[in-house]
GROMACS .gro file of C-alpha atoms in nm:
model
  114
    1MET     CA    1  12.597   9.909   6.718
    2SER     CA    2  12.870  10.120   6.859
    3LEU     CA    3  12.850  10.300   7.191
    4GLY     CA    4  12.836  10.641   7.023
    5ILE     CA    5  12.511  10.558   6.843
    6TRP     CA    6  12.351  10.442   7.169
    7ILE     CA    7  12.454  10.766   7.338
    8VAL     CA    8  12.308  10.973   7.053
    9LEU     CA    9  11.985  10.772   7.065
   10ALA     CA   10  11.962  10.815   7.443
   11ILE     CA   11  12.014  11.191   7.414
   12ALA     CA   12  11.752  11.209   7.139
   13ALA     CA   13  11.505  11.010   7.352
   14VAL     CA   14  11.558  11.236   7.654
   15GLY     CA   15  11.516  11.544   7.434
   16LEU     CA   16  11.196  11.407   7.283
   17ILE     CA   17  11.056  11.324   7.627
   18TRP     CA   18  11.146  11.674   7.743
   19LEU     CA   19  10.975  11.837   7.443
   20ILE     CA   20  10.652  11.637   7.410
   21GLY     CA   21  10.652  11.410   7.714
   22SER     CA   22  10.407  11.606   7.925
   23ILE     CA   23  10.152  11.634   7.644
   24ALA     CA   24  10.193  11.269   7.546
   25LEU     CA   25  10.159  11.148   7.905
   26ARG     CA   26   9.846  11.355   7.969
   27PHE     CA   27   9.689  11.240   7.642
   28ALA     CA   28   9.776  10.875   7.709
   29GLY     CA   29   9.632  10.909   8.060
   30TRP     CA   30   9.302  11.044   7.932
   31LEU     CA   31   9.285  10.780   7.661
   32THR     CA   32   9.353  10.503   7.913
   33MET     CA   33   9.093  10.636   8.157
   34VAL     CA   34   8.822  10.664   7.890
   35ALA     CA   35   8.899  10.318   7.749
   36SER     CA   36   8.891  10.164   8.095
   37LEU     CA   37   8.553  10.324   8.165
   38VAL     CA   38   8.418  10.179   7.840
   39VAL     CA   39   8.549   9.833   7.932
   40PHE     CA   40   8.409   9.868   8.285
   41ALA     CA   41   8.066   9.964   8.151
   42GLY     CA   42   8.066   9.654   7.931
   43ALA     CA   43   8.181   9.426   8.213
   44PHE     CA   44   7.834   9.384   8.364
   45ARG     CA   45   7.730   9.090   8.145
   46GLY     CA   46   7.791   8.839   8.421
   47GLY     CA   47   8.023   8.549   8.479
   48ALA     CA   48   8.381   8.517   8.593
   49ALA     CA   49   8.519   8.682   8.280
   50ALA     CA   50   8.316   8.995   8.357
   51LEU     CA   51   8.462   9.006   8.708
   52VAL     CA   52   8.818   8.981   8.572
   53SER     CA   53   8.756   9.246   8.307
   54GLY     CA   54   8.604   9.472   8.573
   55PHE     CA   55   8.916   9.443   8.789
   56LEU     CA   56   9.138   9.500   8.485
   57ALA     CA   57   8.935   9.808   8.395
   58ILE     CA   58   8.982   9.948   8.745
   59ALA     CA   59   9.357   9.881   8.726
   60ALA     CA   60   9.374  10.046   8.383
   61PHE     CA   61   9.188  10.350   8.519
   62ILE     CA   62   9.440  10.384   8.801
   63ILE     CA   63   9.726  10.356   8.550
   64GLY     CA   64   9.556  10.627   8.342
   65VAL     CA   65   9.536  10.858   8.643
   66VAL     CA   66   9.904  10.797   8.718
   67LEU     CA   67   9.996  10.876   8.354
   68TRP     CA   68   9.788  11.193   8.364
   69LEU     CA   69   9.950  11.304   8.690
   70ALA     CA   70  10.297  11.224   8.554
   71GLY     CA   71  10.228  11.447   8.255
   72HIS     CA   72  10.120  11.732   8.479
   73TRP     CA   73  10.422  11.675   8.704
   74LEU     CA   74  10.658  11.700   8.407
   75ALA     CA   75  10.484  12.014   8.278
   76ALA     CA   76  10.504  12.176   8.623
   77PHE     CA   77  10.869  12.077   8.654
   78LYS     CA   78  10.946  12.248   8.324
   79SER     CA   79  10.740  12.563   8.380
   80THR     CA   80  10.742  12.591   8.764
   81TYR     CA   81  10.362  12.619   8.778
   82PHE     CA   82  10.071  12.377   8.743
   83SER     CA   83   9.830  12.401   8.451
   84SER     CA   84   9.565  12.200   8.637
   85THR     CA   85   9.437  12.281   8.983
   86VAL     CA   86   9.327  11.921   9.032
   87ALA     CA   87   9.676  11.789   8.959
   88GLU     CA   88   9.826  12.062   9.178
   89ARG     CA   89   9.608  11.966   9.474
   90ILE     CA   90   9.683  11.596   9.435
   91LEU     CA   91  10.058  11.637   9.393
   92THR     CA   92  10.107  11.902   9.663
   93ARG     CA   93   9.872  11.772   9.931
   94LEU     CA   94   9.890  11.395   9.900
   95GLY     CA   95  10.258  11.382   9.826
   96GLY     CA   96  10.436  11.694   9.944
   97ARG     CA   97  10.766  11.560   9.818
   98LEU     CA   98  10.610  11.507   9.475
   99ASP     CA   99  10.559  11.881   9.424
  100PRO     CA  100  10.800  11.988   9.148
  101THR     CA  101  10.744  12.356   9.229
  102ARG     CA  102  10.854  12.315   9.590
  103ASN     CA  103  11.151  12.528   9.698
  104TRP     CA  104  11.168  12.719   9.370
  105ALA     CA  105  11.132  13.054   9.539
  106VAL     CA  106  11.437  13.209   9.698
  107PRO     CA  107  11.369  13.335  10.049
  108VAL     CA  108  11.411  13.708  10.087
  109GLN     CA  109  11.669  13.802  10.345
  110ASP     CA  110  11.616  14.129  10.524
  111ILE     CA  111  11.958  14.291  10.550
  112HIS     CA  112  11.831  14.560  10.787
  113ARG     CA  113  11.703  14.318  11.047
  114ARG     CA  114  11.950  14.198  11.304
   0.00000   0.00000   0.00000
């Protein structure tokens, strides 16, 4: 394939991520969290395989939370406000640098004050 086709495909991918990325990430996060909870609930049958599946379910749950937060981060980056107070508290308090709405406001300068 020529370079031009790769550039067009890359631009289309970025545009698609920009349009539906936040919804897709939040949905994938919820789906991953629910599926991991189902696997974790079924992991109590005993044996070494149950222990491994329990650890994998916990890892999948953490990945689901990260996907969900990434979706909310992208939505807040696009709209400059959070649609979830839980995501806002996590992203602004635990990782202050992760706040996409940080420094969006322009400070007001008082021209009469010297």
